[in-house]
Short mmCIF file of C-alpha atoms and ligand atoms in Angstrom, two decimals:
data_model
loop_
_atom_site.label_atom_id
_atom_site.label_comp_id
_atom_site.label_asym_id
_atom_site.label_seq_id
_atom_site.Cartn_x
_atom_site.Cartn_y
_atom_site.Cartn_z
CA MET A 8 98.75 139.59 127.59
CA ASN A 9 96.28 137.26 126.19
CA THR A 10 96.51 133.65 127.09
CA PRO A 11 94.06 130.45 126.23
CA ASP A 12 90.91 129.08 127.72
CA LEU A 13 89.92 125.93 126.13
CA LYS A 14 86.05 126.10 127.48
CA GLU A 15 85.53 129.17 125.75
CA ALA A 16 87.47 128.19 122.72
CA ARG A 17 84.03 125.56 122.90
CA ARG A 18 81.50 128.57 122.67
CA ARG A 19 80.74 129.75 119.42
CA THR A 20 80.53 133.50 119.64
CA ASN A 21 81.09 134.95 117.04
CA ASN A 22 77.58 134.13 115.08
CA LYS A 23 79.05 137.31 112.06
CA VAL A 24 82.08 136.17 111.13
CA SER A 25 83.84 139.30 108.87
CA ILE A 26 85.41 139.45 106.01
CA LYS A 27 88.68 140.93 106.11
CA GLU A 28 90.59 142.54 103.20
CA ASN A 29 92.90 144.71 105.22
CA GLU A 30 93.56 143.55 108.66
CA TYR A 31 96.73 142.44 107.99
CA LYS A 32 99.05 145.58 108.13
CA VAL A 33 103.02 146.47 108.59
CA THR A 34 104.83 149.23 109.58
CA ASP A 35 108.36 151.18 107.98
CA LYS A 36 109.27 150.33 111.72
CA GLN A 37 108.56 146.79 111.28
CA ARG A 38 110.28 146.13 108.23
CA LYS A 39 113.51 146.73 109.56
CA ILE A 40 113.11 144.71 112.34
CA GLY A 41 114.49 141.83 110.31
CA LEU A 42 117.11 143.37 107.94
CA ASN A 43 121.08 141.15 108.15
CA LYS A 44 118.64 138.36 110.32
CA LYS A 45 117.60 135.42 108.98
CA TYR A 46 115.12 132.78 110.50
CA TYR A 47 114.05 129.12 111.07
CA ILE A 48 111.07 127.64 110.85
CA LYS A 49 109.69 124.35 111.76
CA THR A 50 106.29 122.92 111.19
CA TYR A 51 104.50 120.16 113.16
CA GLY A 52 101.17 117.92 112.15
CA CYS A 53 98.42 118.51 108.87
CA GLN A 54 98.76 120.61 105.55
CA MET A 55 96.67 123.45 107.60
CA ASN A 56 99.87 124.15 109.03
CA GLU A 57 102.25 123.50 106.95
CA HIS A 58 99.77 125.68 104.65
CA ASP A 59 100.25 128.92 107.93
CA SER A 60 103.38 128.67 107.69
CA GLU A 61 103.87 129.36 104.58
CA ASN A 62 102.03 132.10 105.61
CA ILE A 63 104.14 132.76 108.45
CA SER A 64 107.33 132.54 105.96
CA ALA A 65 106.30 135.58 103.91
CA ILE A 66 105.21 137.46 107.00
CA LEU A 67 108.25 137.84 107.92
CA ASN A 68 110.36 138.10 104.43
CA ASP A 69 107.92 141.60 104.69
CA MET A 70 109.79 142.35 107.91
CA ASN A 71 113.07 141.90 105.40
CA PHE A 72 115.13 139.21 107.60
CA THR A 73 115.76 135.73 104.97
CA LYS A 74 114.61 132.47 105.61
CA THR A 75 117.64 129.88 106.23
CA GLU A 76 117.31 125.65 107.02
CA SER A 77 119.68 125.90 109.28
CA LEU A 78 119.00 125.87 112.92
CA GLU A 79 122.60 127.63 113.83
CA ASP A 80 122.39 129.82 111.34
CA ALA A 81 119.37 131.72 112.51
CA ASP A 82 118.26 134.99 114.56
CA LEU A 83 115.10 133.72 114.79
CA ILE A 84 113.28 130.03 115.13
CA ILE A 85 109.82 129.53 114.83
CA LEU A 86 107.59 126.60 115.83
CA ASN A 87 104.76 126.08 114.34
CA THR A 88 103.06 123.19 116.91
CA CYS A 89 100.48 120.69 116.47
CA ALA A 90 98.61 119.20 119.08
CA ILE A 91 97.09 116.24 117.64
CA ARG A 92 98.35 113.42 119.82
CA GLU A 93 100.53 113.58 122.99
CA ASN A 94 103.55 112.26 120.62
CA ALA A 95 103.41 115.92 118.80
CA HIS A 96 103.49 117.82 121.91
CA ASN A 97 106.62 115.14 123.32
CA LYS A 98 108.84 115.96 119.55
CA VAL A 99 108.42 120.14 119.93
CA PHE A 100 109.45 120.02 123.71
CA GLY A 101 112.62 117.60 122.44
CA LEU A 102 113.45 120.53 119.76
CA LEU A 103 113.03 123.03 122.44
CA GLY A 104 116.00 121.76 124.41
CA ARG A 105 118.47 122.18 121.83
CA ILE A 106 116.98 125.14 121.15
CA LYS A 107 117.54 126.76 124.74
CA HIS A 108 120.84 125.33 124.88
CA LEU A 109 121.22 127.77 121.42
CA ARG A 110 119.17 130.82 123.16
CA GLN A 111 121.47 130.69 125.72
CA THR A 112 125.07 130.77 124.12
CA LYS A 113 123.67 133.63 121.28
CA ASN A 114 121.73 136.77 121.09
CA ILE A 115 118.83 135.25 119.38
CA MET A 116 114.51 134.98 118.64
CA VAL A 117 112.70 132.12 119.96
CA GLY A 118 108.60 132.00 118.86
CA PHE A 119 106.50 129.82 119.83
CA GLY A 120 102.41 129.19 117.47
CA GLY A 121 100.56 126.70 116.39
CA CYS A 122 98.30 124.16 117.68
CA MET A 123 100.03 123.14 121.12
CA ALA A 124 100.49 127.53 121.70
CA GLN A 125 95.49 127.26 121.76
CA GLU A 126 96.11 124.92 124.27
CA GLU A 127 96.19 126.38 128.40
CA VAL A 128 98.18 123.59 130.47
CA ILE A 129 101.01 124.58 127.35
CA VAL A 130 101.11 128.14 127.76
CA GLU A 131 101.38 127.73 131.61
CA GLU A 132 104.07 125.51 131.78
CA ILE A 133 105.96 127.74 128.78
CA THR A 134 105.39 131.00 131.42
CA ASN A 135 106.14 129.27 134.32
CA LYS A 136 109.08 127.01 132.87
CA TYR A 137 110.33 128.08 129.51
CA LYS A 138 110.10 132.16 130.23
CA TRP A 139 113.64 131.84 127.82
CA ILE A 140 110.81 131.42 125.30
CA ASP A 141 110.11 135.21 123.61
CA PHE A 142 106.49 135.47 121.98
CA VAL A 143 103.85 132.43 121.62
CA PHE A 144 100.91 132.59 119.44
CA GLY A 145 98.01 131.09 118.72
CA THR A 146 96.32 129.77 115.79
CA HIS A 147 94.36 132.97 115.20
CA ASN A 148 97.03 135.02 115.44
CA ILE A 149 99.39 135.22 112.99
CA VAL A 150 97.60 138.42 111.01
CA ASN A 151 98.94 140.17 114.85
CA LEU A 152 102.43 138.61 114.13
CA PRO A 153 104.76 141.53 112.89
CA ASN A 154 103.06 143.03 115.99
CA VAL A 155 103.87 140.51 118.11
CA ILE A 156 107.43 140.30 116.85
CA GLU A 157 107.78 143.83 117.07
CA LYS A 158 107.01 143.91 121.13
CA ALA A 159 108.84 141.20 122.03
CA TYR A 160 112.70 143.18 120.58
CA ASP A 161 111.41 146.06 122.09
CA ASN A 162 110.48 144.81 125.51
CA LYS A 163 112.78 142.15 125.71
CA LYS A 164 109.80 140.36 128.23
CA GLN A 165 108.12 137.47 127.38
CA GLU A 166 104.68 137.78 125.16
CA VAL A 167 102.12 135.71 124.81
CA GLU A 168 98.58 136.82 122.34
CA VAL A 169 96.79 133.99 122.45
CA PHE A 170 92.54 134.42 121.66
CA SER A 171 91.19 131.77 122.36
CA CYS A 172 87.60 132.66 120.03
CA GLU A 173 88.01 132.09 116.50
CA GLY A 174 88.92 135.69 114.29
CA ASP A 175 87.08 136.57 110.59
CA VAL A 176 88.11 135.65 107.86
CA ILE A 177 91.01 137.65 106.27
CA GLU A 178 92.10 137.38 103.16
CA ASN A 179 95.34 139.66 102.88
CA ILE A 180 97.57 137.30 104.59
CA PRO A 181 100.65 137.01 102.17
CA VAL A 182 101.57 133.22 101.28
CA LYS A 183 105.54 132.54 100.26
CA ARG A 184 104.22 128.97 98.78
CA ASP A 185 107.83 126.33 99.33
CA SER A 186 106.28 125.07 95.83
CA LYS A 187 106.88 125.87 92.39
CA TYR A 188 104.06 124.10 90.88
CA LYS A 189 101.18 123.03 93.70
CA ALA A 190 99.83 124.98 95.85
CA TRP A 191 97.52 124.52 99.16
CA VAL A 192 94.20 126.54 98.54
CA ASN A 193 92.42 127.59 101.83
CA ILE A 194 88.36 127.28 101.85
CA MET A 195 87.87 127.43 105.10
CA TYR A 196 89.14 126.85 108.52
CA GLY A 197 88.17 125.58 111.98
CA CYS A 198 86.09 122.37 112.62
CA ASP A 199 82.86 122.69 114.20
CA LYS A 200 81.94 117.93 114.89
CA PHE A 201 83.54 118.06 117.60
CA CYS A 202 84.09 114.64 117.41
CA THR A 203 84.90 112.97 120.75
CA TYR A 204 88.56 112.43 120.49
CA CYS A 205 89.54 116.00 118.57
CA ILE A 206 91.36 119.33 119.99
CA VAL A 207 90.42 120.58 116.45
CA PRO A 208 88.01 121.76 116.95
CA TYR A 209 89.22 124.06 120.41
CA THR A 210 92.56 124.18 118.43
CA ARG A 211 91.05 125.82 115.55
CA GLY A 212 87.67 127.52 116.22
CA LYS A 213 84.54 127.82 114.73
CA GLN A 214 83.90 126.93 110.84
CA ARG A 215 84.33 129.80 108.13
CA SER A 216 84.42 129.27 104.66
CA ARG A 217 85.92 131.74 102.20
CA LEU A 218 82.98 133.49 99.98
CA PRO A 219 83.90 131.66 96.59
CA GLU A 220 85.15 134.77 94.61
CA TYR A 221 88.20 134.93 96.88
CA ILE A 222 88.73 130.79 96.45
CA ILE A 223 88.68 130.94 92.47
CA ASN A 224 91.29 133.99 92.20
CA GLU A 225 93.48 132.71 93.92
CA VAL A 226 93.29 129.91 91.66
CA LYS A 227 93.10 131.83 88.75
CA ASP A 228 95.81 134.26 89.72
CA LEU A 229 98.08 130.67 90.45
CA ILE A 230 97.38 129.40 87.16
CA LYS A 231 99.11 132.72 85.72
CA ASP A 232 102.06 131.90 87.93
CA GLY A 233 102.24 128.57 86.37
CA TYR A 234 100.93 125.99 88.48
CA GLN A 235 100.06 122.79 87.78
CA GLU A 236 97.87 121.89 90.67
CA VAL A 237 95.84 123.24 93.72
CA THR A 238 94.99 121.56 96.72
CA LEU A 239 91.81 122.45 98.48
CA LEU A 240 92.13 122.57 102.16
CA GLY A 241 90.15 122.85 105.21
CA GLN A 242 89.64 119.94 108.22
CA ASN A 243 86.55 119.37 106.64
CA VAL A 244 85.51 120.49 103.55
CA ASN A 245 82.38 118.95 102.22
CA ALA A 246 81.42 121.04 104.82
CA TYR A 247 82.57 123.74 103.06
CA GLY A 248 79.75 126.93 102.68
CA LYS A 249 77.42 125.26 105.34
CA ASP A 250 77.88 128.87 107.56
CA LEU A 251 77.34 130.91 104.59
CA GLY A 252 73.92 131.27 103.96
CA ILE A 253 74.84 131.60 100.03
CA ASN A 254 73.17 127.97 99.20
CA TYR A 255 76.47 127.13 97.36
CA THR A 256 78.48 123.71 99.06
CA MET A 257 81.30 122.36 98.18
CA ALA A 258 80.06 120.44 95.24
CA ASN A 259 79.39 124.28 94.00
CA LEU A 260 83.57 125.45 94.32
CA LEU A 261 84.37 122.34 93.10
CA GLU A 262 82.77 122.73 89.88
CA ASP A 263 83.81 126.35 89.75
CA VAL A 264 87.30 126.02 90.25
CA ALA A 265 87.55 122.64 88.20
CA LYS A 266 86.62 125.34 85.48
CA THR A 267 88.86 127.40 85.97
CA GLY A 268 90.91 125.12 84.13
CA ILE A 269 93.61 124.33 86.61
CA ASN A 270 94.88 120.61 85.23
CA ARG A 271 95.26 119.03 89.16
CA ILE A 272 92.62 119.56 91.97
CA ARG A 273 92.28 117.71 95.42
CA PHE A 274 90.98 118.35 98.20
CA VAL A 275 91.53 117.61 101.80
CA THR A 276 90.04 116.25 103.75
CA SER A 277 87.10 114.68 103.78
CA HIS A 278 84.18 114.19 106.06
CA PRO A 279 82.39 110.74 105.45
CA TRP A 280 78.99 112.82 106.91
CA ASP A 281 78.92 115.45 104.46
CA PHE A 282 79.71 113.42 101.58
CA ASN A 283 76.90 114.20 99.09
CA ASP A 284 75.90 112.20 95.42
CA ASP A 285 76.34 116.05 94.19
CA MET A 286 80.40 115.88 94.89
CA ILE A 287 80.57 112.38 94.11
CA ASP A 288 78.68 113.94 90.78
CA ILE A 289 80.62 116.49 90.06
CA ILE A 290 84.11 114.79 91.28
CA SER A 291 83.81 112.11 88.12
CA LYS A 292 82.50 114.97 85.64
CA TYR A 293 85.55 116.26 85.53
CA ASP A 294 89.38 115.48 84.81
CA ASN A 295 91.16 117.82 86.42
CA ILE A 296 89.84 116.47 89.95
CA MET A 297 92.02 113.78 90.97
CA PRO A 298 90.64 111.16 91.53
CA TYR A 299 92.22 110.39 95.05
CA ILE A 300 89.65 110.60 97.83
CA HIS A 301 90.82 110.73 101.91
CA LEU A 302 88.43 109.80 103.92
CA PRO A 303 89.59 108.94 107.32
CA ILE A 304 86.70 106.08 108.65
CA GLN A 305 88.29 106.33 112.27
CA SER A 306 87.10 103.15 113.37
CA GLY A 307 84.90 99.38 111.91
CA SER A 308 82.82 99.16 114.44
CA SER A 309 79.88 101.83 115.15
CA LYS A 310 79.74 101.49 117.98
CA ILE A 311 82.93 103.45 119.31
CA LEU A 312 81.54 104.94 115.83
CA LYS A 313 78.58 106.62 118.25
CA LEU A 314 80.91 107.34 120.90
CA MET A 315 84.09 109.01 119.00
CA GLY A 316 79.99 111.17 118.13
CA ARG A 317 81.42 110.67 114.08
CA ARG A 318 76.98 110.60 113.17
CA TYR A 319 78.18 107.16 110.88
CA THR A 320 77.79 103.85 111.56
CA LYS A 321 80.07 101.24 110.58
CA GLU A 322 77.37 100.12 107.08
CA GLU A 323 76.79 103.42 105.64
CA TYR A 324 80.45 104.02 105.62
CA LEU A 325 80.62 101.14 103.14
CA ASN A 326 77.56 101.68 101.35
CA LEU A 327 79.58 105.62 100.89
CA PHE A 328 82.71 104.06 100.05
CA LYS A 329 81.07 101.55 97.45
CA LYS A 330 79.64 104.28 95.45
CA LEU A 331 82.19 106.50 95.18
CA LYS A 332 84.58 103.33 93.65
CA GLU A 333 81.17 102.81 91.43
CA LYS A 334 81.59 106.29 90.56
CA ILE A 335 84.15 107.91 90.00
CA PRO A 336 87.02 105.63 87.56
CA ASN A 337 90.53 104.09 89.40
CA VAL A 338 90.10 106.29 92.22
CA SER A 339 92.37 105.59 95.16
CA ILE A 340 90.93 105.97 98.74
CA THR A 341 93.19 106.48 101.48
CA THR A 342 92.00 106.58 104.97
CA ASP A 343 92.76 107.12 109.44
CA ILE A 344 92.04 104.72 111.83
CA ILE A 345 92.57 104.98 115.32
CA VAL A 346 93.01 102.04 118.32
CA GLY A 347 92.25 101.53 121.59
CA PHE A 348 89.22 104.59 121.72
CA PRO A 349 88.13 104.21 125.53
CA GLY A 350 85.82 100.96 125.20
CA GLU A 351 87.06 99.10 121.88
CA THR A 352 87.72 95.38 122.58
CA GLU A 353 88.26 93.02 120.76
CA GLU A 354 85.49 92.30 118.72
CA ASP A 355 85.31 96.22 118.14
CA PHE A 356 88.44 96.43 116.55
CA GLN A 357 87.93 92.93 114.17
CA ASP A 358 85.14 95.18 112.94
CA THR A 359 87.68 97.84 111.90
CA LEU A 360 90.18 94.75 111.19
CA ASP A 361 86.77 93.89 108.93
CA VAL A 362 86.33 97.52 107.39
CA VAL A 363 90.42 97.55 105.79
CA ASP A 364 89.55 93.89 104.50
CA ALA A 365 86.59 94.87 102.37
CA CYS A 366 87.64 98.63 101.61
CA LYS A 367 91.33 97.36 100.76
CA TYR A 368 92.22 100.99 101.47
CA ASP A 369 95.00 102.12 98.83
CA SER A 370 97.39 103.72 102.27
CA ALA A 371 95.75 104.33 105.80
CA PHE A 372 97.54 107.00 108.95
CA THR A 373 96.78 104.97 112.11
CA PHE A 374 96.88 106.22 115.50
CA ILE A 375 96.52 105.28 119.09
CA PHE A 376 94.34 106.88 120.73
CA SER A 377 95.54 109.78 122.36
CA PRO A 378 93.84 112.02 125.67
CA ARG A 379 93.33 115.63 124.81
CA VAL A 380 92.95 117.57 128.07
CA GLY A 381 89.17 119.69 127.41
CA THR A 382 87.62 117.13 124.76
CA PRO A 383 85.30 114.22 126.15
CA ALA A 384 86.66 111.05 125.07
CA SER A 385 90.01 112.33 127.44
CA LYS A 386 87.34 111.87 129.98
CA MET A 387 86.35 108.32 129.63
CA GLU A 388 87.08 105.02 131.01
CA ASP A 389 90.09 104.05 129.54
CA ASN A 390 90.46 100.18 129.30
CA VAL A 391 92.58 99.04 126.46
CA SER A 392 96.11 98.04 128.29
CA LEU A 393 98.71 100.24 126.31
CA GLU A 394 100.48 96.53 125.08
CA GLU A 395 97.12 95.62 123.73
CA LYS A 396 97.13 99.19 122.12
CA GLU A 397 100.13 98.12 120.49
CA SER A 398 99.66 94.76 119.58
CA ARG A 399 96.40 96.13 117.87
CA LEU A 400 98.33 98.50 115.66
CA GLN A 401 101.16 96.47 114.66
CA ARG A 402 97.70 93.98 113.64
CA LEU A 403 96.08 96.90 111.44
CA ASN A 404 99.52 98.07 110.40
CA GLN A 405 100.67 94.40 109.06
CA LEU A 406 95.91 94.53 106.81
CA ILE A 407 97.27 97.46 105.99
CA ASN A 408 100.72 97.50 104.80
CA LYS A 409 99.25 94.19 102.75
CA TYR A 410 97.08 96.25 101.06
CA SER A 411 98.88 98.84 100.29
CA LYS A 412 101.44 96.58 98.57
CA GLU A 413 98.44 94.33 96.49
CA ASN A 414 97.06 98.40 95.42
CA ASN A 415 100.37 98.79 94.05
CA ASP A 416 101.18 96.52 92.36
CA LYS A 417 98.51 96.82 90.09
CA TYR A 418 100.47 99.54 88.59
CA LEU A 419 102.76 96.87 87.58
CA ASN A 420 104.05 98.03 83.40
CA LYS A 421 101.15 100.53 83.46
CA VAL A 422 101.59 103.90 82.00
CA VAL A 423 99.92 106.59 84.94
CA PRO A 424 101.02 110.38 84.91
CA VAL A 425 103.25 112.31 86.67
CA LEU A 426 103.63 115.64 88.45
CA LEU A 427 107.40 116.41 88.54
CA GLU A 428 107.28 118.16 91.97
CA ASP A 429 110.86 117.59 93.13
CA TYR A 430 114.34 115.79 92.59
CA SER A 431 114.24 112.53 94.33
CA SER A 432 115.73 112.27 98.61
CA LYS A 433 115.94 108.42 98.09
CA LYS A 434 117.16 108.22 94.33
CA LYS A 435 120.20 109.55 92.59
CA ASP A 436 119.28 111.19 89.40
CA CYS A 437 116.49 110.68 89.72
CA LEU A 438 112.43 112.97 90.18
CA LYS A 439 109.55 112.36 92.07
CA GLY A 440 106.70 113.01 92.14
CA TYR A 441 102.16 112.28 92.13
CA THR A 442 100.08 109.88 90.09
CA ASP A 443 96.82 111.32 89.20
CA THR A 444 95.43 109.26 92.26
CA MET A 445 98.02 110.48 94.70
CA LYS A 446 101.19 107.38 94.60
CA LEU A 447 105.03 108.88 94.36
CA VAL A 448 107.03 106.99 91.82
CA ASN A 449 110.81 107.75 91.27
CA VAL A 450 110.80 108.89 87.84
CA LYS A 451 114.32 108.35 86.34
CA ALA A 452 114.48 112.19 84.56
CA ASP A 453 116.18 115.49 83.48
CA ASP A 454 114.70 118.17 85.51
CA ILE A 455 113.55 119.99 82.47
CA TYR A 456 110.76 118.15 83.43
CA LEU A 457 110.83 119.64 86.68
CA GLY A 458 106.30 120.86 87.14
CA LYS A 459 105.33 118.79 84.58
CA ILE A 460 103.12 116.65 84.19
CA VAL A 461 104.32 112.80 81.70
CA ASN A 462 102.99 110.00 81.40
CA VAL A 463 105.13 107.45 83.63
CA LYS A 464 106.02 103.89 82.76
CA ILE A 465 106.01 102.30 86.25
CA THR A 466 109.02 100.16 86.12
CA SER A 467 109.11 98.80 90.64
CA VAL A 468 106.23 99.20 93.14
CA LYS A 469 107.04 98.97 96.92
CA THR A 470 104.86 99.37 99.37
CA TRP A 471 104.92 103.10 99.83
CA SER A 472 106.24 104.05 96.47
CA MET A 473 107.06 103.42 92.87
CA ASP A 474 109.69 103.42 90.24
CA GLY A 475 109.03 103.99 86.50
CA GLU A 476 110.63 105.99 83.48
CA ILE A 477 109.09 109.02 80.98
CA VAL A 478 107.17 107.97 78.18
CA LYS A 479 108.00 109.70 75.26
N1 5AD B 503 94.37 110.23 119.14
C1 5AD B 503 94.73 110.10 118.42
N2 5AD B 503 94.24 109.81 116.69
C2 5AD B 503 93.02 110.88 116.69
N3 5AD B 503 93.27 111.58 115.75
C3 5AD B 503 92.98 112.70 115.54
N4 5AD B 503 92.75 113.27 116.74
C4 5AD B 503 93.37 112.26 117.60
C5 5AD B 503 93.87 111.66 118.94
N5 5AD B 503 93.45 112.53 120.55
C6 5AD B 503 93.84 111.36 113.90
C7 5AD B 503 92.58 110.72 113.35
C8 5AD B 503 92.80 112.54 111.98
C9 5AD B 503 94.31 112.60 111.96
C10 5AD B 503 94.46 113.71 111.10
O1 5AD B 503 93.92 112.21 113.55
O2 5AD B 503 92.91 110.57 112.81
O3 5AD B 503 91.98 111.89 111.56
FE1 SF4 B 504 88.87 116.69 114.51
FE2 SF4 B 504 86.70 115.31 113.38
FE3 SF4 B 504 86.76 118.15 112.63
FE4 SF4 B 504 88.27 116.00 111.65
S1 SF4 B 504 86.08 116.00 112.03
S2 SF4 B 504 89.18 117.99 112.38
S3 SF4 B 504 88.36 114.70 113.48
S4 SF4 B 504 86.60 117.22 115.61
#
């Protein structure tokens, strides 16, 4: 049994990260485990987790499991969890209630993985109170899933395999992508920023960049397979390459990916601190790098930003924002904001509203501060009442929504490029897709247009989405 330890996870011990091309293996015995069995996977959290689930699915495929969309139908249920806020925890424990019932009535196997599995409080709770969960695996243990599952089936006792410290960069984990048209591509793992509220540097470990050649080759293979769009993924993509020691930066990578000729390139998430002029120049130079940037500010108060350990002031953020708007034509910018951080006064919150008024974001994800065990902010005195936090969130959301609608209104009657990626879940006889600027559009179109980038005239506009029709 390997259980997690957040103190251990904080240390950055793996000084020499190596690239491993043969780490992932499946034995003949393991290939037979999934025969005539179905798996169901539920993913919580960020794009990184979504992409991890694409790896997990491919591994289960190798073991000959087939996928089902129904929890009740599954022989193996996997939860890929998120630890970023308390409400993510609550959702997971809610679903576990339903699964427990199934586990008592049928012969099924249940696996618990992802960021929550990296937290010692959670793993303690599972080993004490959720003994019926068959196996627990951490974010650094996905490569070893065939062995963990084999042991769980053979030994019939709870298997816990969670390494606290990150491993190496593993280059041969298979992937079964959810989309045929757009793909996530990891460019780095982990994060070394240690913003004081954030659990990610503990659950995902030290920053490890992939070597450029592996990334470029992955993108070239995706082009051959007909993919239109890649999203380069990392917790803090602007810091890409800094750990490699080869004098190769995010700007270099963006340029090399742009030169592959793939139609659309996106990247998330950017940290304002590492966003330099070279990157801005490359984004504005290449048409296939989309004019869309997710640039979390977290707070508009320089005092709170300091307490958060964000390494920029309100003024520095605004300068960067202005530069992006000036240099990248038609760029849309979105953000993340936390309200109710310890010590946030009404005046600090007003600073946040002022920044929103200045930036008029295209949209934003907004959150109430959630103390995460083991992070510095969880030990700071929390002097804002829940009522006040909720009221701030509501006031903030009203302002954010106002600007989302105003920004969207500018699209009315304009013709914009949209990659049609799926059937619309909201509108009959429609496909859905995103503009270059990441606006969701429902388009009246036949499914022969799936996977195509088409010109769409916007016919109506709402706060969260738009409707349009193809222009021939
Ligand atoms: N409480 C609330 N929000 C958080 N985020 C990260 N950690 C916390 C926390 N402890 C938010 C940040 C981040 C986004 C992914 O989640 O805004 O950018
Ligand atoms: Fe968390 Fe900050 Fe790293 Fe983002 S940059 S993952 S908020 S520590």
